[in-house]
Structures are given as C-alpha cells and as structure tokens.
Amino acid sequence: MLSQKSLELPTAETALEGRDTPIRISGTHHVNGRSMLPPFPEGHEEIVLGLGCFWGAERLFWEMPGVYVTAVGYAGGYTPNPTYGETCTGHTGHAEVVHVVFDPTEIGLPELLRAFWEAHDPTQGMRQGNDIGSQYRSVIYTTDELQRPLVDKSWQEYDQALRQQDLGHVTTEVAPLEAFYYAEEYHQQYLAKNPAGYCGLKGTGVACPVT
C-alpha cells in the first residue's frame, strides 16, 4: 500500500477520463451481511471519511456500535468510477475513503468524528505516515448540511488540541460529498478477509475534545 505518487491534485482538465460504468461489487458486507448499497434504513445517516489507507479505516468504523454498514471507495476527485490503480497514480484527485452509514439514535456524529481524529494524524497533508500520495489525504465529506457545523466544531477543537501539543495544524479537507465510488470487491472489508493484512492507522496520541 506504499505509494510515492503525486502530491498535487489534478484539475478537471488533467484528471484521468474514467468510465461511465461503476465497478461491480457483491454489495454484501463481508462481516455483518448487510447491504452496502442504498437504500438504507429510514432515519439512518451517512458520512464519508478518509484517514489514509482505507483497509484499517474501514475496520475501525464497522466495529463501532451503532454503525449499520461500511464500504470503502473513492471520493473528492474528478475521475468517474475510478479503479484502485488509477486512484493510486494521483491523477484522479480522489482520496481513499470509508462510507459510514449509522443510526443516530445509537451513535452520534461527534462520536464518529472523535474516532476519526484520534485514529490518524490529520496534520500531514498529502500523506499518512509512510503512505505518501494525494489519495491518502485526510478528508471529511458531509452528506447533510446539518452535519457541517458539527464537523467544523470538531475540526477547530482538534486543531487547537494539536497546536497546544506543538504537533502542527489540521490539514483535513472538509466539503459536501459530490460522489462516492465503490472500490473493488477485494478491498471491501479487506482486514476481515485478510486478518494479517496491512493497517496503517496511527494516531497522534492527542485526545479529541469533541462533545
């Protein structure tokens, strides 16, 4: 999963062309058997998070009580229906992300954001540890305008907590989700299928003060 690819995001004009046809997946979560594809149960919410390599990131969230289902994929770029290989070139503009569907009566967005911040180093720009490239950047893509104030509050509070420890500033990208493209089947719930597989999650050790 190591990459020495582009640290610069492409433009819409320079990004890879992609394709009209989505990558085909089974749609069934390997761990809990639920559908990774919409529609989801009424009242459930969605958030898309990127914190480096999506293998370990997905496991972090599928293990959390109140999370209904997860899926890994690509978001934040220009290329429609990209492949993993294309995303890793840095020429699609996408980040590796986890689509999290959750029941807000069991777990709130602040709890998910706390796990997000504490599981990685959001100060590193276009990398996460030894994983280097724009696809590994830290991102939060909201799916509801009501999510944005909670995300901004958590961003500001964790940025302050990191600065107090002289660990730098948060570089996490925050934006409304434009499109989520499912990754290939073998990436879905990868660490459940390959327990000894690579997991690059490594936090800063700084607790998130989100309330």
mmCIF file of N, CA, C and O in Angstrom, residues 9-112:
data_model
loop_
_atom_site.group_PDB
_atom_site.id
_atom_site.type_symbol
_atom_site.label_atom_id
_atom_site.label_comp_id
_atom_site.label_asym_id
_atom_site.label_seq_id
_atom_site.Cartn_x
_atom_site.Cartn_y
_atom_site.Cartn_z
ATOM 1 N N LEU A 9 -2.930 17.764 -6.540
ATOM 2 C CA LEU A 9 -4.204 17.333 -7.087
ATOM 3 C C LEU A 9 -4.339 17.772 -8.553
ATOM 4 O O LEU A 9 -3.910 18.872 -8.910
ATOM 5 N N PRO A 10 -4.922 16.926 -9.386
ATOM 6 C CA PRO A 10 -5.131 17.320 -10.774
ATOM 7 C C PRO A 10 -6.266 18.322 -10.882
ATOM 8 O O PRO A 10 -7.006 18.565 -9.926
ATOM 9 N N THR A 11 -6.423 18.889 -12.049
ATOM 10 C CA THR A 11 -7.589 19.714 -12.355
ATOM 11 C C THR A 11 -8.607 18.852 -13.104
ATOM 12 O O THR A 11 -8.302 17.725 -13.515
ATOM 13 N N ALA A 12 -9.790 19.390 -13.296
ATOM 14 C CA ALA A 12 -10.802 18.658 -14.058
ATOM 15 C C ALA A 12 -10.312 18.360 -15.473
ATOM 16 O O ALA A 12 -10.653 17.334 -16.062
ATOM 17 N N GLU A 13 -9.463 19.238 -15.996
ATOM 18 C CA GLU A 13 -8.957 19.069 -17.353
ATOM 19 C C GLU A 13 -7.840 18.043 -17.431
ATOM 20 O O GLU A 13 -7.681 17.363 -18.457
ATOM 21 N N THR A 14 -7.046 17.899 -16.385
ATOM 22 C CA THR A 14 -5.895 16.994 -16.428
ATOM 23 C C THR A 14 -6.172 15.634 -15.789
ATOM 24 O O THR A 14 -5.352 14.726 -15.897
ATOM 25 N N ALA A 15 -7.319 15.486 -15.120
ATOM 26 C CA ALA A 15 -7.633 14.221 -14.453
ATOM 27 C C ALA A 15 -7.892 13.117 -15.488
ATOM 28 O O ALA A 15 -8.268 13.379 -16.635
ATOM 29 N N LEU A 16 -7.689 11.876 -15.057
ATOM 30 C CA LEU A 16 -7.963 10.737 -15.923
ATOM 31 C C LEU A 16 -9.435 10.697 -16.326
ATOM 32 O O LEU A 16 -10.317 11.124 -15.575
ATOM 33 N N GLU A 17 -9.701 10.144 -17.490
ATOM 34 C CA GLU A 17 -11.049 10.190 -18.060
ATOM 35 C C GLU A 17 -12.049 9.329 -17.307
ATOM 36 O O GLU A 17 -13.213 9.711 -17.152
ATOM 37 N N GLY A 18 -11.637 8.156 -16.842
ATOM 38 C CA GLY A 18 -12.554 7.280 -16.129
ATOM 39 C C GLY A 18 -13.515 6.583 -17.065
ATOM 40 O O GLY A 18 -13.227 6.376 -18.248
ATOM 41 N N ARG A 19 -14.705 6.260 -16.547
ATOM 42 C CA ARG A 19 -15.664 5.475 -17.323
ATOM 43 C C ARG A 19 -17.075 5.706 -16.800
ATOM 44 O O ARG A 19 -17.258 6.181 -15.677
ATOM 45 N N ASP A 20 -18.053 5.342 -17.585
ATOM 46 C CA ASP A 20 -19.450 5.502 -17.198
ATOM 47 C C ASP A 20 -19.954 4.349 -16.338
ATOM 48 O O ASP A 20 -20.914 4.513 -15.583
ATOM 49 N N THR A 21 -19.327 3.195 -16.445
ATOM 50 C CA THR A 21 -19.807 2.002 -15.771
ATOM 51 C C THR A 21 -19.176 1.854 -14.388
ATOM 52 O O THR A 21 -17.949 1.833 -14.267
ATOM 53 N N PRO A 22 -19.975 1.738 -13.328
ATOM 54 C CA PRO A 22 -19.418 1.549 -11.979
ATOM 55 C C PRO A 22 -18.703 0.205 -11.851
ATOM 56 O O PRO A 22 -18.988 -0.754 -12.574
ATOM 57 N N ILE A 23 -17.768 0.148 -10.922
ATOM 58 C CA ILE A 23 -17.134 -1.111 -10.578
ATOM 59 C C ILE A 23 -18.189 -2.031 -9.963
ATOM 60 O O ILE A 23 -18.965 -1.611 -9.104
ATOM 61 N N ARG A 24 -18.223 -3.263 -10.395
ATOM 62 C CA ARG A 24 -19.223 -4.206 -9.897
ATOM 63 C C ARG A 24 -18.757 -4.840 -8.597
ATOM 64 O O ARG A 24 -17.622 -5.319 -8.497
ATOM 65 N N ILE A 25 -19.610 -4.815 -7.605
ATOM 66 C CA ILE A 25 -19.328 -5.466 -6.327
ATOM 67 C C ILE A 25 -20.552 -6.277 -5.913
ATOM 68 O O ILE A 25 -21.648 -6.061 -6.429
ATOM 69 N N SER A 26 -20.355 -7.182 -4.963
ATOM 70 C CA SER A 26 -21.469 -8.005 -4.499
ATOM 71 C C SER A 26 -22.526 -7.173 -3.784
ATOM 72 O O SER A 26 -23.711 -7.480 -3.825
ATOM 73 N N GLY A 27 -22.068 -6.125 -3.102
ATOM 74 C CA GLY A 27 -22.980 -5.275 -2.342
ATOM 75 C C GLY A 27 -23.263 -5.784 -0.947
ATOM 76 O O GLY A 27 -23.950 -5.123 -0.170
ATOM 77 N N THR A 28 -22.717 -6.948 -0.591
ATOM 78 C CA THR A 28 -22.962 -7.534 0.726
ATOM 79 C C THR A 28 -21.741 -7.371 1.614
ATOM 80 O O THR A 28 -20.626 -7.745 1.230
ATOM 81 N N HIS A 29 -21.943 -6.806 2.801
ATOM 82 C CA HIS A 29 -20.848 -6.605 3.749
ATOM 83 C C HIS A 29 -20.357 -7.959 4.254
ATOM 84 O O HIS A 29 -21.136 -8.778 4.735
ATOM 85 N N HIS A 30 -19.057 -8.184 4.135
ATOM 86 C CA HIS A 30 -18.481 -9.487 4.472
ATOM 87 C C HIS A 30 -18.605 -9.823 5.950
ATOM 88 O O HIS A 30 -18.653 -10.996 6.319
ATOM 89 N N VAL A 31 -18.691 -8.797 6.807
ATOM 90 C CA VAL A 31 -18.716 -9.024 8.259
ATOM 91 C C VAL A 31 -20.139 -9.169 8.780
ATOM 92 O O VAL A 31 -20.459 -10.118 9.504
ATOM 93 N N ASN A 32 -21.016 -8.235 8.442
ATOM 94 C CA ASN A 32 -22.362 -8.264 9.044
ATOM 95 C C ASN A 32 -23.472 -8.679 8.084
ATOM 96 O O ASN A 32 -24.633 -8.790 8.497
ATOM 97 N N GLY A 33 -23.133 -8.917 6.827
ATOM 98 C CA GLY A 33 -24.116 -9.410 5.874
ATOM 99 C C GLY A 33 -25.125 -8.387 5.388
ATOM 100 O O GLY A 33 -26.020 -8.721 4.602
ATOM 101 N N ARG A 34 -25.002 -7.140 5.814
ATOM 102 C CA ARG A 34 -25.942 -6.120 5.376
ATOM 103 C C ARG A 34 -25.559 -5.568 4.003
ATOM 104 O O ARG A 34 -24.432 -5.723 3.549
ATOM 105 N N SER A 35 -26.498 -4.892 3.379
ATOM 106 C CA SER A 35 -26.234 -4.317 2.071
ATOM 107 C C SER A 35 -25.397 -3.050 2.200
ATOM 108 O O SER A 35 -25.724 -2.158 2.990
ATOM 109 N N MET A 36 -24.343 -2.972 1.400
ATOM 110 C CA MET A 36 -23.517 -1.766 1.338
ATOM 111 C C MET A 36 -24.102 -0.748 0.362
ATOM 112 O O MET A 36 -23.594 0.372 0.252
ATOM 113 N N LEU A 37 -25.138 -1.145 -0.337
ATOM 114 C CA LEU A 37 -25.739 -0.303 -1.373
ATOM 115 C C LEU A 37 -27.058 0.290 -0.879
ATOM 116 O O LEU A 37 -27.793 -0.362 -0.144
ATOM 117 N N PRO A 38 -27.375 1.517 -1.294
ATOM 118 C CA PRO A 38 -28.660 2.096 -0.915
ATOM 119 C C PRO A 38 -29.797 1.370 -1.610
ATOM 120 O O PRO A 38 -29.583 0.676 -2.612
ATOM 121 N N PRO A 39 -31.024 1.496 -1.049
ATOM 122 C CA PRO A 39 -31.408 2.375 0.070
ATOM 123 C C PRO A 39 -31.052 1.776 1.415
ATOM 124 O O PRO A 39 -30.995 0.551 1.570
ATOM 125 N N PHE A 40 -30.808 2.672 2.380
ATOM 126 C CA PHE A 40 -30.509 2.268 3.745
ATOM 127 C C PHE A 40 -31.746 2.493 4.619
ATOM 128 O O PHE A 40 -32.680 3.184 4.211
ATOM 129 N N PRO A 41 -31.764 1.906 5.815
ATOM 130 C CA PRO A 41 -32.967 2.030 6.661
ATOM 131 C C PRO A 41 -33.334 3.485 6.937
ATOM 132 O O PRO A 41 -32.468 4.359 7.074
ATOM 133 N N GLU A 42 -34.609 3.736 7.009
ATOM 134 C CA GLU A 42 -35.107 5.083 7.274
ATOM 135 C C GLU A 42 -34.545 5.617 8.590
ATOM 136 O O GLU A 42 -34.457 4.894 9.581
ATOM 137 N N GLY A 43 -34.131 6.876 8.580
ATOM 138 C CA GLY A 43 -33.602 7.507 9.776
ATOM 139 C C GLY A 43 -32.105 7.369 9.941
ATOM 140 O O GLY A 43 -31.513 8.018 10.814
ATOM 141 N N HIS A 44 -31.467 6.533 9.132
ATOM 142 C CA HIS A 44 -30.020 6.394 9.215
ATOM 143 C C HIS A 44 -29.338 7.543 8.471
ATOM 144 O O HIS A 44 -29.917 8.148 7.570
ATOM 145 N N GLU A 45 -28.100 7.838 8.874
ATOM 146 C CA GLU A 45 -27.342 8.929 8.279
ATOM 147 C C GLU A 45 -26.058 8.387 7.663
ATOM 148 O O GLU A 45 -25.634 7.262 7.960
ATOM 149 N N GLU A 46 -25.433 9.226 6.828
ATOM 150 C CA GLU A 46 -24.219 8.824 6.126
ATOM 151 C C GLU A 46 -23.152 9.903 6.266
ATOM 152 O O GLU A 46 -23.459 11.093 6.278
ATOM 153 N N ILE A 47 -21.901 9.474 6.340
ATOM 154 C CA ILE A 47 -20.753 10.371 6.338
ATOM 155 C C ILE A 47 -19.623 9.642 5.624
ATOM 156 O O ILE A 47 -19.559 8.409 5.669
ATOM 157 N N VAL A 48 -18.774 10.376 4.917
ATOM 158 C CA VAL A 48 -17.659 9.769 4.190
ATOM 159 C C VAL A 48 -16.363 10.340 4.741
ATOM 160 O O VAL A 48 -16.170 11.564 4.775
ATOM 161 N N LEU A 49 -15.467 9.438 5.175
ATOM 162 C CA LEU A 49 -14.261 9.834 5.892
ATOM 163 C C LEU A 49 -13.023 9.209 5.262
ATOM 164 O O LEU A 49 -13.024 8.029 4.910
ATOM 165 N N GLY A 50 -11.969 10.000 5.143
ATOM 166 C CA GLY A 50 -10.700 9.500 4.638
ATOM 167 C C GLY A 50 -9.600 9.780 5.636
ATOM 168 O O GLY A 50 -9.399 10.925 6.042
ATOM 169 N N LEU A 51 -8.881 8.732 6.034
ATOM 170 C CA LEU A 51 -7.809 8.888 7.021
ATOM 171 C C LEU A 51 -6.633 7.978 6.689
ATOM 172 O O LEU A 51 -6.099 7.264 7.532
ATOM 173 N N GLY A 52 -6.214 8.038 5.420
ATOM 174 C CA GLY A 52 -5.122 7.191 4.966
ATOM 175 C C GLY A 52 -5.652 5.946 4.295
ATOM 176 O O GLY A 52 -6.760 5.939 3.749
ATOM 177 N N CYS A 53 -4.860 4.884 4.309
ATOM 178 C CA CYS A 53 -5.253 3.626 3.685
ATOM 179 C C CYS A 53 -6.613 3.182 4.203
ATOM 180 O O CYS A 53 -6.844 3.117 5.410
ATOM 181 N N PHE A 54 -7.517 2.860 3.281
ATOM 182 C CA PHE A 54 -8.891 2.597 3.713
ATOM 183 C C PHE A 54 -9.114 1.220 4.326
ATOM 184 O O PHE A 54 -10.167 0.948 4.874
ATOM 185 N N TRP A 55 -8.140 0.323 4.271
ATOM 186 C CA TRP A 55 -8.322 -1.001 4.864
ATOM 187 C C TRP A 55 -8.565 -0.931 6.366
ATOM 188 O O TRP A 55 -9.567 -1.397 6.883
ATOM 189 N N GLY A 56 -7.608 -0.340 7.092
ATOM 190 C CA GLY A 56 -7.744 -0.238 8.542
ATOM 191 C C GLY A 56 -8.816 0.742 8.954
ATOM 192 O O GLY A 56 -9.490 0.555 9.970
ATOM 193 N N ALA A 57 -8.993 1.788 8.150
ATOM 194 C CA ALA A 57 -10.003 2.792 8.473
ATOM 195 C C ALA A 57 -11.401 2.179 8.466
ATOM 196 O O ALA A 57 -12.221 2.473 9.347
ATOM 197 N N GLU A 58 -11.663 1.309 7.492
ATOM 198 C CA GLU A 58 -12.999 0.711 7.449
ATOM 199 C C GLU A 58 -13.247 -0.159 8.681
ATOM 200 O O GLU A 58 -14.320 -0.120 9.278
ATOM 201 N N ARG A 59 -12.250 -0.958 9.062
ATOM 202 C CA ARG A 59 -12.436 -1.815 10.231
ATOM 203 C C ARG A 59 -12.717 -0.999 11.481
ATOM 204 O O ARG A 59 -13.552 -1.383 12.309
ATOM 205 N N LEU A 60 -12.044 0.126 11.634
ATOM 206 C CA LEU A 60 -12.277 0.998 12.783
ATOM 207 C C LEU A 60 -13.760 1.309 12.930
ATOM 208 O O LEU A 60 -14.321 1.235 14.035
ATOM 209 N N PHE A 61 -14.423 1.624 11.820
ATOM 210 C CA PHE A 61 -15.821 2.057 11.890
ATOM 211 C C PHE A 61 -16.808 0.894 11.909
ATOM 212 O O PHE A 61 -17.837 0.990 12.583
ATOM 213 N N TRP A 62 -16.527 -0.206 11.209
ATOM 214 C CA TRP A 62 -17.517 -1.290 11.249
ATOM 215 C C TRP A 62 -17.588 -1.924 12.629
ATOM 216 O O TRP A 62 -18.599 -2.537 12.978
ATOM 217 N N GLU A 63 -16.544 -1.745 13.445
ATOM 218 C CA GLU A 63 -16.540 -2.298 14.794
ATOM 219 C C GLU A 63 -17.264 -1.417 15.807
ATOM 220 O O GLU A 63 -17.483 -1.833 16.945
ATOM 221 N N MET A 64 -17.657 -0.210 15.423
ATOM 222 C CA MET A 64 -18.284 0.713 16.367
ATOM 223 C C MET A 64 -19.778 0.434 16.509
ATOM 224 O O MET A 64 -20.501 0.351 15.493
ATOM 225 N N PRO A 65 -20.279 0.279 17.726
ATOM 226 C CA PRO A 65 -21.723 0.094 17.931
ATOM 227 C C PRO A 65 -22.507 1.265 17.356
ATOM 228 O O PRO A 65 -22.121 2.426 17.528
ATOM 229 N N GLY A 66 -23.586 0.959 16.678
ATOM 230 C CA GLY A 66 -24.400 2.000 16.073
ATOM 231 C C GLY A 66 -24.103 2.234 14.602
ATOM 232 O O GLY A 66 -24.891 2.892 13.914
ATOM 233 N N VAL A 67 -22.963 1.713 14.135
ATOM 234 C CA VAL A 67 -22.663 1.796 12.704
ATOM 235 C C VAL A 67 -23.385 0.651 12.006
ATOM 236 O O VAL A 67 -23.189 -0.514 12.339
ATOM 237 N N TYR A 68 -24.226 0.982 11.048
ATOM 238 C CA TYR A 68 -25.048 -0.012 10.372
ATOM 239 C C TYR A 68 -24.250 -0.795 9.335
ATOM 240 O O TYR A 68 -24.298 -2.024 9.290
ATOM 241 N N VAL A 69 -23.505 -0.068 8.498
ATOM 242 C CA VAL A 69 -22.707 -0.731 7.470
ATOM 243 C C VAL A 69 -21.618 0.227 6.995
ATOM 244 O O VAL A 69 -21.749 1.455 7.146
ATOM 245 N N THR A 70 -20.555 -0.331 6.446
ATOM 246 C CA THR A 70 -19.458 0.454 5.899
ATOM 247 C C THR A 70 -19.110 -0.056 4.508
ATOM 248 O O THR A 70 -19.427 -1.188 4.152
ATOM 249 N N ALA A 71 -18.428 0.780 3.751
ATOM 250 C CA ALA A 71 -17.876 0.369 2.459
ATOM 251 C C ALA A 71 -16.702 1.280 2.151
ATOM 252 O O ALA A 71 -16.685 2.443 2.574
ATOM 253 N N VAL A 72 -15.721 0.762 1.437
ATOM 254 C CA VAL A 72 -14.591 1.600 1.039
ATOM 255 C C VAL A 72 -14.747 2.020 -0.415
ATOM 256 O O VAL A 72 -15.398 1.341 -1.219
ATOM 257 N N GLY A 73 -14.146 3.163 -0.720
ATOM 258 C CA GLY A 73 -14.255 3.661 -2.078
ATOM 259 C C GLY A 73 -13.404 4.896 -2.288
ATOM 260 O O GLY A 73 -12.447 5.149 -1.537
ATOM 261 N N TYR A 74 -13.782 5.654 -3.290
ATOM 262 C CA TYR A 74 -13.006 6.812 -3.727
ATOM 263 C C TYR A 74 -13.930 8.033 -3.818
ATOM 264 O O TYR A 74 -15.060 7.930 -4.299
ATOM 265 N N ALA A 75 -13.429 9.182 -3.351
ATOM 266 C CA ALA A 75 -14.240 10.406 -3.375
ATOM 267 C C ALA A 75 -13.328 11.617 -3.365
ATOM 268 O O ALA A 75 -12.157 11.539 -2.976
ATOM 269 N N GLY A 76 -13.875 12.740 -3.783
ATOM 270 C CA GLY A 76 -13.158 14.001 -3.693
ATOM 271 C C GLY A 76 -12.391 14.388 -4.934
ATOM 272 O O GLY A 76 -11.694 15.412 -4.933
ATOM 273 N N GLY A 77 -12.509 13.591 -6.005
ATOM 274 C CA GLY A 77 -11.760 13.891 -7.215
ATOM 275 C C GLY A 77 -12.659 14.161 -8.409
ATOM 276 O O GLY A 77 -13.806 14.583 -8.259
ATOM 277 N N TYR A 78 -12.124 13.888 -9.585
ATOM 278 C CA TYR A 78 -12.820 14.196 -10.829
ATOM 279 C C TYR A 78 -13.165 12.969 -11.656
ATOM 280 O O TYR A 78 -14.177 12.955 -12.357
ATOM 281 N N THR A 79 -12.350 11.946 -11.607
ATOM 282 C CA THR A 79 -12.499 10.801 -12.496
ATOM 283 C C THR A 79 -13.712 9.953 -12.112
ATOM 284 O O THR A 79 -13.773 9.453 -10.984
ATOM 285 N N PRO A 80 -14.665 9.758 -13.013
ATOM 286 C CA PRO A 80 -15.827 8.934 -12.669
ATOM 287 C C PRO A 80 -15.471 7.447 -12.647
ATOM 288 O O PRO A 80 -14.740 6.961 -13.506
ATOM 289 N N ASN A 81 -15.967 6.757 -11.614
ATOM 290 C CA ASN A 81 -15.779 5.311 -11.479
ATOM 291 C C ASN A 81 -14.314 4.892 -11.637
ATOM 292 O O ASN A 81 -13.985 4.045 -12.473
ATOM 293 N N PRO A 82 -13.424 5.461 -10.817
ATOM 294 C CA PRO A 82 -12.004 5.147 -10.960
ATOM 295 C C PRO A 82 -11.690 3.750 -10.448
ATOM 296 O O PRO A 82 -12.405 3.201 -9.611
ATOM 297 N N THR A 83 -10.591 3.197 -10.929
ATOM 298 C CA THR A 83 -10.061 1.959 -10.367
ATOM 299 C C THR A 83 -9.066 2.299 -9.267
ATOM 300 O O THR A 83 -8.631 3.454 -9.128
ATOM 301 N N TYR A 84 -8.700 1.277 -8.499
ATOM 302 C CA TYR A 84 -7.686 1.479 -7.463
ATOM 303 C C TYR A 84 -6.366 1.928 -8.081
ATOM 304 O O TYR A 84 -5.714 2.855 -7.592
ATOM 305 N N GLY A 85 -5.978 1.271 -9.165
ATOM 306 C CA GLY A 85 -4.722 1.631 -9.809
ATOM 307 C C GLY A 85 -4.720 3.062 -10.291
ATOM 308 O O GLY A 85 -3.715 3.778 -10.149
ATOM 309 N N GLU A 86 -5.822 3.515 -10.852
ATOM 310 C CA GLU A 86 -5.909 4.896 -11.313
ATOM 311 C C GLU A 86 -5.839 5.867 -10.140
ATOM 312 O O GLU A 86 -5.148 6.896 -10.207
ATOM 313 N N THR A 87 -6.544 5.563 -9.062
ATOM 314 C CA THR A 87 -6.532 6.440 -7.888
ATOM 315 C C THR A 87 -5.130 6.567 -7.326
ATOM 316 O O THR A 87 -4.712 7.660 -6.911
ATOM 317 N N CYS A 88 -4.386 5.470 -7.328
ATOM 318 C CA CYS A 88 -3.032 5.480 -6.759
ATOM 319 C C CYS A 88 -2.039 6.281 -7.592
ATOM 320 O O CYS A 88 -0.960 6.615 -7.097
ATOM 321 N N THR A 89 -2.370 6.612 -8.828
ATOM 322 C CA THR A 89 -1.471 7.459 -9.611
ATOM 323 C C THR A 89 -1.508 8.902 -9.145
ATOM 324 O O THR A 89 -0.615 9.689 -9.466
ATOM 325 N N GLY A 90 -2.570 9.265 -8.419
ATOM 326 C CA GLY A 90 -2.748 10.654 -8.025
ATOM 327 C C GLY A 90 -3.407 11.498 -9.091
ATOM 328 O O GLY A 90 -3.614 12.697 -8.906
ATOM 329 N N HIS A 91 -3.779 10.882 -10.225
ATOM 330 C CA HIS A 91 -4.325 11.648 -11.345
ATOM 331 C C HIS A 91 -5.842 11.560 -11.462
ATOM 332 O O HIS A 91 -6.407 11.958 -12.482
ATOM 333 N N THR A 92 -6.506 11.063 -10.427
ATOM 334 C CA THR A 92 -7.972 11.113 -10.392
ATOM 335 C C THR A 92 -8.464 12.198 -9.444
ATOM 336 O O THR A 92 -9.603 12.651 -9.545
ATOM 337 N N GLY A 93 -7.616 12.581 -8.488
ATOM 338 C CA GLY A 93 -7.995 13.559 -7.477
ATOM 339 C C GLY A 93 -8.708 12.974 -6.282
ATOM 340 O O GLY A 93 -8.986 13.676 -5.304
ATOM 341 N N HIS A 94 -9.003 11.679 -6.326
ATOM 342 C CA HIS A 94 -9.770 11.053 -5.253
ATOM 343 C C HIS A 94 -8.901 10.692 -4.048
ATOM 344 O O HIS A 94 -7.699 10.453 -4.178
ATOM 345 N N ALA A 95 -9.544 10.638 -2.903
ATOM 346 C CA ALA A 95 -8.948 10.088 -1.689
ATOM 347 C C ALA A 95 -9.547 8.710 -1.435
ATOM 348 O O ALA A 95 -10.670 8.421 -1.852
ATOM 349 N N GLU A 96 -8.782 7.854 -0.761
ATOM 350 C CA GLU A 96 -9.326 6.588 -0.279
ATOM 351 C C GLU A 96 -10.219 6.902 0.917
ATOM 352 O O GLU A 96 -9.774 7.542 1.875
ATOM 353 N N VAL A 97 -11.455 6.459 0.879
ATOM 354 C CA VAL A 97 -12.421 6.848 1.910
ATOM 355 C C VAL A 97 -13.256 5.665 2.377
ATOM 356 O O VAL A 97 -13.303 4.615 1.731
ATOM 357 N N VAL A 98 -13.928 5.887 3.506
ATOM 358 C CA VAL A 98 -14.882 4.928 4.049
ATOM 359 C C VAL A 98 -16.253 5.588 4.094
ATOM 360 O O VAL A 98 -16.407 6.692 4.638
ATOM 361 N N HIS A 99 -17.220 4.922 3.518
ATOM 362 C CA HIS A 99 -18.614 5.364 3.592
ATOM 363 C C HIS A 99 -19.224 4.722 4.826
ATOM 364 O O HIS A 99 -19.277 3.492 4.929
ATOM 365 N N VAL A 100 -19.658 5.540 5.765
ATOM 366 C CA VAL A 100 -20.186 5.061 7.038
ATOM 367 C C VAL A 100 -21.670 5.385 7.119
ATOM 368 O O VAL A 100 -22.071 6.553 7.027
ATOM 369 N N VAL A 101 -22.481 4.352 7.281
ATOM 370 C CA VAL A 101 -23.922 4.512 7.485
ATOM 371 C C VAL A 101 -24.198 4.186 8.944
ATOM 372 O O VAL A 101 -23.826 3.113 9.429
ATOM 373 N N PHE A 102 -24.850 5.115 9.648
ATOM 374 C CA PHE A 102 -25.011 4.923 11.084
ATOM 375 C C PHE A 102 -26.408 5.309 11.548
ATOM 376 O O PHE A 102 -27.119 6.088 10.901
ATOM 377 N N ASP A 103 -26.780 4.726 12.677
ATOM 378 C CA ASP A 103 -28.063 5.005 13.307
ATOM 379 C C ASP A 103 -27.845 6.089 14.360
ATOM 380 O O ASP A 103 -27.216 5.843 15.391
ATOM 381 N N PRO A 104 -28.325 7.313 14.121
ATOM 382 C CA PRO A 104 -28.051 8.414 15.054
ATOM 383 C C PRO A 104 -28.712 8.249 16.415
ATOM 384 O O PRO A 104 -28.387 8.987 17.347
ATOM 385 N N THR A 105 -29.612 7.281 16.547
ATOM 386 C CA THR A 105 -30.190 7.016 17.868
ATOM 387 C C THR A 105 -29.263 6.140 18.707
ATOM 388 O O THR A 105 -29.468 5.994 19.905
ATOM 389 N N GLU A 106 -28.252 5.543 18.066
ATOM 390 C CA GLU A 106 -27.307 4.688 18.773
ATOM 391 C C GLU A 106 -25.914 5.291 18.863
ATOM 392 O O GLU A 106 -25.176 5.054 19.833
ATOM 393 N N ILE A 107 -25.517 6.049 17.854
ATOM 394 C CA ILE A 107 -24.207 6.707 17.866
ATOM 395 C C ILE A 107 -24.335 8.027 17.120
ATOM 396 O O ILE A 107 -24.979 8.095 16.065
ATOM 397 N N GLY A 108 -23.761 9.061 17.687
ATOM 398 C CA GLY A 108 -23.855 10.376 17.080
ATOM 399 C C GLY A 108 -22.662 10.686 16.196
ATOM 400 O O GLY A 108 -21.610 10.044 16.285
ATOM 401 N N LEU A 109 -22.825 11.685 15.344
ATOM 402 C CA LEU A 109 -21.719 12.123 14.503
ATOM 403 C C LEU A 109 -20.503 12.556 15.330
ATOM 404 O O LEU A 109 -19.366 12.248 14.949
ATOM 405 N N PRO A 110 -20.673 13.245 16.475
ATOM 406 C CA PRO A 110 -19.486 13.602 17.265
ATOM 407 C C PRO A 110 -18.646 12.392 17.686
ATOM 408 O O PRO A 110 -17.416 12.459 17.698
ATOM 409 N N GLU A 111 -19.304 11.273 18.011
ATOM 410 C CA GLU A 111 -18.555 10.078 18.406
ATOM 411 C C GLU A 111 -17.767 9.507 17.222
ATOM 412 O O GLU A 111 -16.626 9.062 17.369
ATOM 413 N N LEU A 112 -18.371 9.548 16.044
ATOM 414 C CA LEU A 112 -17.660 9.087 14.859
ATOM 415 C C LEU A 112 -16.482 10.004 14.542
ATOM 416 O O LEU A 112 -15.395 9.533 14.172
#
